[in-house]
mmCIF file of C-alpha atoms in Angstrom:
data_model
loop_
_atom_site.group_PDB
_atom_site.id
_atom_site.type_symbol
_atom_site.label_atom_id
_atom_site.label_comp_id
_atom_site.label_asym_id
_atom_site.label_seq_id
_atom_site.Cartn_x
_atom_site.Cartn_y
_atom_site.Cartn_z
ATOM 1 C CA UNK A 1 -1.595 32.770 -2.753
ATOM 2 C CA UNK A 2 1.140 32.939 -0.086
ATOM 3 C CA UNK A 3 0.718 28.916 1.767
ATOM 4 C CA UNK A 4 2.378 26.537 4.267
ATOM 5 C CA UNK A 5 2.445 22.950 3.672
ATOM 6 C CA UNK A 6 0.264 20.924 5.817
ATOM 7 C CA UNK A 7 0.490 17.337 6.421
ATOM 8 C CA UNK A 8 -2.169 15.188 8.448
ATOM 9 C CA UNK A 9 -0.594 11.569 9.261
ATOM 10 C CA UNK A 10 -2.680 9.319 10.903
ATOM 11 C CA UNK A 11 -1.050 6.797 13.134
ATOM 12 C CA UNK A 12 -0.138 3.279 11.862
ATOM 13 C CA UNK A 13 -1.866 -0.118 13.243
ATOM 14 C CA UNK A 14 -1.732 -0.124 16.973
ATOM 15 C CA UNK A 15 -2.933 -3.286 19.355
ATOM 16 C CA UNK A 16 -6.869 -4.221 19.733
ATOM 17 C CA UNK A 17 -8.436 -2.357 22.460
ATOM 18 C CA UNK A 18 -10.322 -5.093 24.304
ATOM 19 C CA UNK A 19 -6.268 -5.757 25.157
ATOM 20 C CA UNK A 20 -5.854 -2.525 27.178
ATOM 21 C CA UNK A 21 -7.351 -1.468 29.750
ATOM 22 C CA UNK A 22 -6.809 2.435 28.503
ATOM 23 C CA UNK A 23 -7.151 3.257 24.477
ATOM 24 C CA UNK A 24 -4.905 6.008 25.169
ATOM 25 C CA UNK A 25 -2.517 3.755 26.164
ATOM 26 C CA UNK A 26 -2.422 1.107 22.768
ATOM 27 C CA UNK A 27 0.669 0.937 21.273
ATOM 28 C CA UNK A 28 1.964 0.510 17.497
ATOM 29 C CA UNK A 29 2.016 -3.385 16.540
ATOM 30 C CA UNK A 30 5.325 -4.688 15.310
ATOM 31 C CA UNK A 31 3.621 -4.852 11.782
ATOM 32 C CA UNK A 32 2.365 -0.992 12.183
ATOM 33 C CA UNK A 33 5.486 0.068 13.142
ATOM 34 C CA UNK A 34 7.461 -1.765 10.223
ATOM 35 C CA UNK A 35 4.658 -0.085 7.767
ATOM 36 C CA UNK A 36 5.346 3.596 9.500
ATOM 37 C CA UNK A 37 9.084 3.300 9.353
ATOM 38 C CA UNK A 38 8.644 2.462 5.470
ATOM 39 C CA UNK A 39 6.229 5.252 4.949
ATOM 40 C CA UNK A 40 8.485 7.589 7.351
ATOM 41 C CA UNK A 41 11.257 6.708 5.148
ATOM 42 C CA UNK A 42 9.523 7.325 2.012
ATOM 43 C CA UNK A 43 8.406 10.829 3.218
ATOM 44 C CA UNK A 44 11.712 11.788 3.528
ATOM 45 C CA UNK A 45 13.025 10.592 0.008
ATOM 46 C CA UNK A 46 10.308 12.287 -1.714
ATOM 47 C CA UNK A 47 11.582 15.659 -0.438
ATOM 48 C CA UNK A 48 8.543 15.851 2.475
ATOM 49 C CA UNK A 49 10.211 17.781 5.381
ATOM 50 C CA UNK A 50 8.229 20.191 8.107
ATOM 51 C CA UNK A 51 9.302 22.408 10.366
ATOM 52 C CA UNK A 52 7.638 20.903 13.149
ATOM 53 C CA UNK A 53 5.508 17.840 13.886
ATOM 54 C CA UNK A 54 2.783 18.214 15.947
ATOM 55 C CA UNK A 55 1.255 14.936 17.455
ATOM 56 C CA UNK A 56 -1.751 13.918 19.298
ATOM 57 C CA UNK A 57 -0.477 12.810 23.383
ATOM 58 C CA UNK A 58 -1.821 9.168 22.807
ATOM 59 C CA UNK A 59 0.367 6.341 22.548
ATOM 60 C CA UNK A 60 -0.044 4.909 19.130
ATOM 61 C CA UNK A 61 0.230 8.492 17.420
ATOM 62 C CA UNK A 62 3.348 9.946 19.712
ATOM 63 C CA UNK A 63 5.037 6.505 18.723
ATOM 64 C CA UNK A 64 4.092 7.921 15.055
ATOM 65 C CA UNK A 65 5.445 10.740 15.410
ATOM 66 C CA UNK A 66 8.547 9.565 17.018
ATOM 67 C CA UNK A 67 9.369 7.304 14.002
ATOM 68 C CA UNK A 68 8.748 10.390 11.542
ATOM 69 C CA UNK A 69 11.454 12.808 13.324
ATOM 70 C CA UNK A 70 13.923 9.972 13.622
ATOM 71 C CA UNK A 71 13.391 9.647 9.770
ATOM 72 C CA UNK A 72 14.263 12.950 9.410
ATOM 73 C CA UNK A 73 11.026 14.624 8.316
ATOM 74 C CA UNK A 74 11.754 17.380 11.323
ATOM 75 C CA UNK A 75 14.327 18.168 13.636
ATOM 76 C CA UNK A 76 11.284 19.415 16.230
ATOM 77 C CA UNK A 77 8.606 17.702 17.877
ATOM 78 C CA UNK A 78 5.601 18.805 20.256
ATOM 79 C CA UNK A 79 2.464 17.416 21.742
ATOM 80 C CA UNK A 80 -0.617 18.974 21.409
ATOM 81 C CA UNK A 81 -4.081 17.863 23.233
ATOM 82 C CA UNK A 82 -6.391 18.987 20.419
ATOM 83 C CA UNK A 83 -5.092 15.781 18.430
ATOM 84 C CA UNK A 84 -6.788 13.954 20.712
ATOM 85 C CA UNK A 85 -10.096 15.759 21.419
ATOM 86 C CA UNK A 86 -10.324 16.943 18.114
ATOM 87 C CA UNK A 87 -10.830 20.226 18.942
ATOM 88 C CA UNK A 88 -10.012 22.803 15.755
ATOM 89 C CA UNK A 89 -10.796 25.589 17.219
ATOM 90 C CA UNK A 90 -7.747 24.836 19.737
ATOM 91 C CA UNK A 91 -5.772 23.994 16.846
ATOM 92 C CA UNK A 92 -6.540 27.037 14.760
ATOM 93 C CA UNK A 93 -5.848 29.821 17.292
ATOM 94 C CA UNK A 94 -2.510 28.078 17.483
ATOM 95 C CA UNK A 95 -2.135 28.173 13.915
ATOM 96 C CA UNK A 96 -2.896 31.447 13.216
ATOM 97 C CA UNK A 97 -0.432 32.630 15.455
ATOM 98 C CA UNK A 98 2.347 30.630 14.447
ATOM 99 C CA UNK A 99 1.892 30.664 10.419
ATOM 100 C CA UNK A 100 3.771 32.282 7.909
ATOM 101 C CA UNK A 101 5.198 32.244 4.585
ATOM 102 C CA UNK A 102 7.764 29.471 3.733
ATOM 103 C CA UNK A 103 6.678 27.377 6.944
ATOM 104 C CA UNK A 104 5.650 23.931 6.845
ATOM 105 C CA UNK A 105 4.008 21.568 9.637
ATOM 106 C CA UNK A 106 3.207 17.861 10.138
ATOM 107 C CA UNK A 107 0.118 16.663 12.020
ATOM 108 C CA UNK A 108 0.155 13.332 13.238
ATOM 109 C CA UNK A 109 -3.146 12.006 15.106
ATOM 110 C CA UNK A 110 -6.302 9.894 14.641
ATOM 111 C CA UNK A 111 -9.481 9.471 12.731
ATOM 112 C CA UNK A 112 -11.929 10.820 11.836
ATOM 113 C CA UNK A 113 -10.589 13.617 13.364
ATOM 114 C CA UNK A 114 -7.493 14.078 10.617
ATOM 115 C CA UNK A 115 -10.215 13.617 7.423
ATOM 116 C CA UNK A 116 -12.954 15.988 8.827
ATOM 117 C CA UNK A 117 -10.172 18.598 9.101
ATOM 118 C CA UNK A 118 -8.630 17.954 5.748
ATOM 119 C CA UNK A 119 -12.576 19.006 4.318
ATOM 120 C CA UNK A 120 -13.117 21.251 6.462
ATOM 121 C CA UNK A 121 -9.879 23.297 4.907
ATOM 122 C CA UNK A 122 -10.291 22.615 1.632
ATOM 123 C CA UNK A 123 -14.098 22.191 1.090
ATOM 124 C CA UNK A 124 -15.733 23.895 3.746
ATOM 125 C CA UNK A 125 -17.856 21.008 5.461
ATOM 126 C CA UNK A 126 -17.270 17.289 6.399
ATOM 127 C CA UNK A 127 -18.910 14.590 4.579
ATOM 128 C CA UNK A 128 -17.021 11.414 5.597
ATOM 129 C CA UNK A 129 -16.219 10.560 1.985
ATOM 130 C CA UNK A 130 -12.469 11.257 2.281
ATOM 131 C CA UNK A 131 -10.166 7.987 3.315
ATOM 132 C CA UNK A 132 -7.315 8.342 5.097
ATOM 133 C CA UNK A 133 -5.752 4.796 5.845
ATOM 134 C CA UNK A 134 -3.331 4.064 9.116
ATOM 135 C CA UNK A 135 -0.134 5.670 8.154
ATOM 136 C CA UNK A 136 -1.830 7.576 5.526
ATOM 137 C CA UNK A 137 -0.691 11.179 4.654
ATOM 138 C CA UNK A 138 -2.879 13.901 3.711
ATOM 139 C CA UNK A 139 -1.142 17.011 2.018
ATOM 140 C CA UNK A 140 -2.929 20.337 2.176
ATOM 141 C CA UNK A 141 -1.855 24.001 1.374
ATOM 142 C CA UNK A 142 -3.118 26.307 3.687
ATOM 143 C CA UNK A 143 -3.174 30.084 3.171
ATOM 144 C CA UNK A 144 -1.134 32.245 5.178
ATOM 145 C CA UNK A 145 -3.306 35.641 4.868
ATOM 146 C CA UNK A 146 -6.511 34.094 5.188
ATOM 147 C CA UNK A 147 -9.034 31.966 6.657
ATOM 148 C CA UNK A 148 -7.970 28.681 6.251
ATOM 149 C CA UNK A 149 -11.500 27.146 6.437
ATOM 150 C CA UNK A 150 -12.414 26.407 2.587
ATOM 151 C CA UNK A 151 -9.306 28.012 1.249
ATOM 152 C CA UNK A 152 -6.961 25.821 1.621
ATOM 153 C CA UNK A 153 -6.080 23.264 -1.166
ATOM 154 C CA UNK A 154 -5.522 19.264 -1.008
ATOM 155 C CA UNK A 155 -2.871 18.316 -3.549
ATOM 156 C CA UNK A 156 -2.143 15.102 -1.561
ATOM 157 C CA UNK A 157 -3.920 11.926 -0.240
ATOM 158 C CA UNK A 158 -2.397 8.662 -0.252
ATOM 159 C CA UNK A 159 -2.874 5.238 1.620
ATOM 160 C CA UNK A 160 0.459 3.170 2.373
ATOM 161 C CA UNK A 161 -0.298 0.712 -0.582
ATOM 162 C CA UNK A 162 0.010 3.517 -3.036
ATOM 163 C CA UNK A 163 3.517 5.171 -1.505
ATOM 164 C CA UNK A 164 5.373 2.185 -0.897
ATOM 165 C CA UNK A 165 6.934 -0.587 -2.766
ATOM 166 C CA UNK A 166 5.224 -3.972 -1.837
ATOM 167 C CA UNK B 1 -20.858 -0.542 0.371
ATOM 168 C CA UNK B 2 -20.578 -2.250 -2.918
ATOM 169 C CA UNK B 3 -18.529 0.012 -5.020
ATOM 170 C CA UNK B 4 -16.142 0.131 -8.514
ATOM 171 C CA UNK B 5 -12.855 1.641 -8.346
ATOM 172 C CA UNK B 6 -12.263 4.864 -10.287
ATOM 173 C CA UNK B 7 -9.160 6.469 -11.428
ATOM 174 C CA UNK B 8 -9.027 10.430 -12.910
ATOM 175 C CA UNK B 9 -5.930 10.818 -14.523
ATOM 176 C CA UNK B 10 -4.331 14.047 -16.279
ATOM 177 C CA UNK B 11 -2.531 14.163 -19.820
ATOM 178 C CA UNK B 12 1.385 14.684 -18.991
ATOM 179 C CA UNK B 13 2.834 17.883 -19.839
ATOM 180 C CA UNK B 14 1.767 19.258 -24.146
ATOM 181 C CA UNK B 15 3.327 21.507 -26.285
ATOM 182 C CA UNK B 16 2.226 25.516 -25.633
ATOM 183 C CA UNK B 17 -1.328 26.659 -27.168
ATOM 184 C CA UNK B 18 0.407 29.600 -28.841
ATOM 185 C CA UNK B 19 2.678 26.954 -31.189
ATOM 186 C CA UNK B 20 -0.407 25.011 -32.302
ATOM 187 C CA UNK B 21 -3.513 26.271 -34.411
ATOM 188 C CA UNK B 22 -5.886 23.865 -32.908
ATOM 189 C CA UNK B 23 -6.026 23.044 -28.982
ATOM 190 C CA UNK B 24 -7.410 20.147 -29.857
ATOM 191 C CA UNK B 25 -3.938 18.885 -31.309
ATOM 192 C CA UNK B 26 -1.398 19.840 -28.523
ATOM 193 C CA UNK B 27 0.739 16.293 -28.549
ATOM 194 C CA UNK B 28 2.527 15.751 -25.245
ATOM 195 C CA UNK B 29 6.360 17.193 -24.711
ATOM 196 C CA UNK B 30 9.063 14.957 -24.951
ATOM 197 C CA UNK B 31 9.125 15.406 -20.686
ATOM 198 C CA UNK B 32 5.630 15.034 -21.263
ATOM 199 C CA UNK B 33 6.412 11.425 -22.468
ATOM 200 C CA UNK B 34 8.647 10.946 -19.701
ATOM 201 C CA UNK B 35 7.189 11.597 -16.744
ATOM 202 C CA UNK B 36 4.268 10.032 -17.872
ATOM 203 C CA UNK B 37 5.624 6.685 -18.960
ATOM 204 C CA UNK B 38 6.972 6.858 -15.489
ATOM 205 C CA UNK B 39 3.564 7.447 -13.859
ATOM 206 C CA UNK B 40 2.106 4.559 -15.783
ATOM 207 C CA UNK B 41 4.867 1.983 -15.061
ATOM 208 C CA UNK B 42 4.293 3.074 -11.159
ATOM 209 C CA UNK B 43 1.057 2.393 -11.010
ATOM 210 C CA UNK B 44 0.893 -1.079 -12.554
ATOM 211 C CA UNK B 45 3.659 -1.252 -10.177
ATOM 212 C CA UNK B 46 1.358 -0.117 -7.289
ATOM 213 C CA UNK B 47 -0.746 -2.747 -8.685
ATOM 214 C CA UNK B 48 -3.303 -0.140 -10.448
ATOM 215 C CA UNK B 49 -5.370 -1.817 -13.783
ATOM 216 C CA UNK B 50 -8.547 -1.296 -14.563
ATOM 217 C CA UNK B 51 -11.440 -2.871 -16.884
ATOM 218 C CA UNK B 52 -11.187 0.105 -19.180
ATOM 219 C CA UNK B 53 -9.773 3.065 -19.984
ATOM 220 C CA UNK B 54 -11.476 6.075 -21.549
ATOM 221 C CA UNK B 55 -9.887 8.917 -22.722
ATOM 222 C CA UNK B 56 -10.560 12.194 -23.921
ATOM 223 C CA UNK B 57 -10.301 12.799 -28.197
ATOM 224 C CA UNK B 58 -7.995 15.396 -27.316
ATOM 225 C CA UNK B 59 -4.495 14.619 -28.922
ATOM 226 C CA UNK B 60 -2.318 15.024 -25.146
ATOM 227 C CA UNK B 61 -5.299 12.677 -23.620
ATOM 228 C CA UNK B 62 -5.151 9.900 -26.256
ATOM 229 C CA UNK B 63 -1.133 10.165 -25.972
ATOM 230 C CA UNK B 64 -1.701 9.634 -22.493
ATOM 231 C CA UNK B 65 -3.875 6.997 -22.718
ATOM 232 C CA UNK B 66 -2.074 5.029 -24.986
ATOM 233 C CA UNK B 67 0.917 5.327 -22.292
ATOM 234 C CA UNK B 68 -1.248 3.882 -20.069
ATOM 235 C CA UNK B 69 -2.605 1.034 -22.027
ATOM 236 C CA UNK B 70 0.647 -0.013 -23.172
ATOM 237 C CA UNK B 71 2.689 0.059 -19.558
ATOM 238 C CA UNK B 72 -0.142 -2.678 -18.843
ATOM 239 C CA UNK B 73 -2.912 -0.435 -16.930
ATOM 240 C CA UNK B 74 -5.830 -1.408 -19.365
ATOM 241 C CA UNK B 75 -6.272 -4.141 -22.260
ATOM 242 C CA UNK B 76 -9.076 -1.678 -22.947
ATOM 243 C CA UNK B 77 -9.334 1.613 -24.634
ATOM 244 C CA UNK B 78 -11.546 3.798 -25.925
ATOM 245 C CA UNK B 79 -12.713 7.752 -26.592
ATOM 246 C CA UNK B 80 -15.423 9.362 -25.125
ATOM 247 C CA UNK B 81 -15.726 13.079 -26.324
ATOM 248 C CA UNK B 82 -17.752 14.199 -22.822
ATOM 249 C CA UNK B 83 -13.990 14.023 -21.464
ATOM 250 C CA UNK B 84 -13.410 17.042 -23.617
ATOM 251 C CA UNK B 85 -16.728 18.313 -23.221
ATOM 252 C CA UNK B 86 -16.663 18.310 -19.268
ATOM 253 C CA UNK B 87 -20.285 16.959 -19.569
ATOM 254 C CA UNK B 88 -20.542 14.950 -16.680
ATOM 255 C CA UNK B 89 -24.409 14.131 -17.441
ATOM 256 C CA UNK B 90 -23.167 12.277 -20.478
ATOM 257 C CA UNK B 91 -20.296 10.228 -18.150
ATOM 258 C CA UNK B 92 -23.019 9.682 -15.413
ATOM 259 C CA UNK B 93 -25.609 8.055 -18.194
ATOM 260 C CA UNK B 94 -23.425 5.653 -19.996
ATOM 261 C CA UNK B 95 -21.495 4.825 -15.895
ATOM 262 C CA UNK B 96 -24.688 3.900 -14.695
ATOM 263 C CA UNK B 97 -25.699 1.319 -17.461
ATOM 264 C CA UNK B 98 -21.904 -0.187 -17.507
ATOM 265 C CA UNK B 99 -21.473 0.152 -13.582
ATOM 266 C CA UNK B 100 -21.563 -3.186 -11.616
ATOM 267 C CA UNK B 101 -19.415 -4.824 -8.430
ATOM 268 C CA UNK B 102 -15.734 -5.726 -8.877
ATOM 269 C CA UNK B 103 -15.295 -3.301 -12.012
ATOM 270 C CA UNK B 104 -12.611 -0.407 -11.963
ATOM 271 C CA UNK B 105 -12.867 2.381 -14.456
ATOM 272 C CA UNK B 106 -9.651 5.447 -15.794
ATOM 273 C CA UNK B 107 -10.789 8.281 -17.420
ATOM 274 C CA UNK B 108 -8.123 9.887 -18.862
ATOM 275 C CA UNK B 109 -8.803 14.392 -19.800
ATOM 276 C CA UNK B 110 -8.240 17.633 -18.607
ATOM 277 C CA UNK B 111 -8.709 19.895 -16.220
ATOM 278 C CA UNK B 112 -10.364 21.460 -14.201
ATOM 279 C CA UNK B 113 -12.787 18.960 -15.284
ATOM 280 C CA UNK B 114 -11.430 16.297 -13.724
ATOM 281 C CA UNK B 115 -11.129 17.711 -10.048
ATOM 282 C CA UNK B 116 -14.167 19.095 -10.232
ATOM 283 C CA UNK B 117 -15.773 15.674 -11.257
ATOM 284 C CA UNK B 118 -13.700 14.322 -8.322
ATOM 285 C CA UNK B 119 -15.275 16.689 -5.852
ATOM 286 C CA UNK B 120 -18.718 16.485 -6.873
ATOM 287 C CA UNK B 121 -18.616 12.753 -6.997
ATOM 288 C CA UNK B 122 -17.338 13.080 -3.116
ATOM 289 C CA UNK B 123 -18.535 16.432 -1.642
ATOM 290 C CA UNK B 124 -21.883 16.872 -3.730
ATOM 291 C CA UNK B 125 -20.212 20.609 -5.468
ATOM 292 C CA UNK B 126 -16.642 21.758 -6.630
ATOM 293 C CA UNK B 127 -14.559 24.346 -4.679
ATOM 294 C CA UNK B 128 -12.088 24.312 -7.084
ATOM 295 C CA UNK B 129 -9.981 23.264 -3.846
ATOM 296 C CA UNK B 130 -8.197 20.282 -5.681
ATOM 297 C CA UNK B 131 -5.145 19.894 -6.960
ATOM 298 C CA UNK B 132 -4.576 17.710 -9.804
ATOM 299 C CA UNK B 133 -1.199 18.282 -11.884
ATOM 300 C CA UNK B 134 -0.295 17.119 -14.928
ATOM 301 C CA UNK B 135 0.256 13.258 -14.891
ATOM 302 C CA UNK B 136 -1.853 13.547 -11.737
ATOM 303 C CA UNK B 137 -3.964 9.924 -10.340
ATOM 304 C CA UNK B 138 -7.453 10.587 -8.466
ATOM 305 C CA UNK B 139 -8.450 7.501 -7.018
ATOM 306 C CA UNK B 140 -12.113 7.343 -6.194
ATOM 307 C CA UNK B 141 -14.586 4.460 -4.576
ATOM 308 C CA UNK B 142 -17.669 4.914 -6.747
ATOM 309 C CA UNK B 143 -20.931 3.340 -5.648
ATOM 310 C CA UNK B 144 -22.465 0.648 -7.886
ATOM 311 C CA UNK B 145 -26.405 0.622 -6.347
ATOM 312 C CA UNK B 146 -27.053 4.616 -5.615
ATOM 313 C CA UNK B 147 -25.993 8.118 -7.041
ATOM 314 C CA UNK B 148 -22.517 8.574 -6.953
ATOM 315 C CA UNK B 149 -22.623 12.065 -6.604
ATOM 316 C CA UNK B 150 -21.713 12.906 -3.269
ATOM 317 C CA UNK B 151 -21.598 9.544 -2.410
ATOM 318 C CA UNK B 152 -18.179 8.468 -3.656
ATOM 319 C CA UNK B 153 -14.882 7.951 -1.255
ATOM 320 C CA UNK B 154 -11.234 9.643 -2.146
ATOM 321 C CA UNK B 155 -8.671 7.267 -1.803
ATOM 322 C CA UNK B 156 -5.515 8.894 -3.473
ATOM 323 C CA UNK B 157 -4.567 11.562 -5.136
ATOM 324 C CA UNK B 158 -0.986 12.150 -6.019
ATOM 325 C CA UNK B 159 1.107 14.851 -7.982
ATOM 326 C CA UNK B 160 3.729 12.908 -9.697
ATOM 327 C CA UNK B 161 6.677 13.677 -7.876
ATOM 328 C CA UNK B 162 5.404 13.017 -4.716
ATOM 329 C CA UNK B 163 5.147 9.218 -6.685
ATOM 330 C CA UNK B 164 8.106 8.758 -8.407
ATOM 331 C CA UNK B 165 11.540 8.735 -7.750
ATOM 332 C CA UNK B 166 13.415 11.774 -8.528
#
């Protein structure tokens, strides 16, 4: 099966939202953005690069996303509203226009969003049973010639705890 | 949700079928050893132990296993041959009677038993849509007071090298 690498990153701990007027506007806490740059870093010495990062407009996840490309895990970098509304279909008529062979591409947005994709590639439906932490990273391969809906395989899921050294 | 944690982990790389007359006595590879020394010593590291391990009787499991125990994961050890079997009726009988809060569980075998344990325990069927490789973790949330099936959560699950350090 000819596959790109997929990776769904959800964004790390941003500010309470009774403190902001707009919850597209929260930003990354000092602590979430210590935790991202560790896990940003840690991406990039296990080998984890993309060709492109894709991130959700909001604040918290483009500050994400931001930390991951200046880690090195891609030298590009676009925004893409269908990270924040959720929206698949939007994100899979991108997709299957832009795939092929020997790409790879970083998703960086929110949940539940991020999880209900991740089993709706791999298993077919959403059932709420798969946990993806703040600063998590979900690793898929998704098939290049096909559907990806329920062909695509999950060979990745890890919360911070389990990447990083404490 | 009051629930046990419950970690599915793969025997390290074994010798070829062809150079053994029995399956059943495929040891593990020197790289076998390796690796999955490594593995172990990262996840006590992670902070990963557990009440108990059980392992398949399979010769690569109980190497495994005994890796395992002895990097610190488990004081506890023993065989259960429904790990070789793949009967998960047998598992599910003898979980439910041993099951209760603050307990954590390995189960140490093959696959595509394991994965497909992993998703049935989550999504309620098996796609064969998981990837577990040799050495591999699942970490799972398990229910103590209902079925687990289909109502467990997938916390990790990690292909060695995207663990250790190259």
């Amino acid at each position: 099966m000819s596959a790109i690498d997929l990776y769904l990153i959800r964004h790390g701990l941003a500010g309470q939202l009774g403190d902001y007027v707009n919850d597209d506007e929260r930003p990354l806490t000092d602590e979430g953005k210590r935790k991202t740059k560790q896990v940003a870093k840690r991406l990039v010495e296990l080998g984890v690069m993309v060709d492109l990062i894709l991130t959700s407009p909001l604040v918290r996840a483009q500050q994400t996303a931001d930390i991951l490309k200046e880690a090195g895990l891609s030298k590009s970098l676009a925004v893409a509203d269908y990270l924040a509304t959720g929206n698949m279909d939007d994100w899979l008529t991108w997709f299957e226009g832009w795939r092929s062979p020997a790409k790879s591409l970083a998703l960086v947005g929110h949940e539940p969003t991020l999880s209900a994709w991740a089993e709706l590639l791999t298993v077919g439906s959403a059932t709420g049973n798969l946990v993806l932490k703040k600063a998590g990273v979900i690793g898929l391969m998704v098939p290049v010639e096909e559907s990806p809906i329920g062909h695509s395989q999950l060979f990745w899921l890890t919360p911070p705890r389990l990447l990083l050294d404490q």
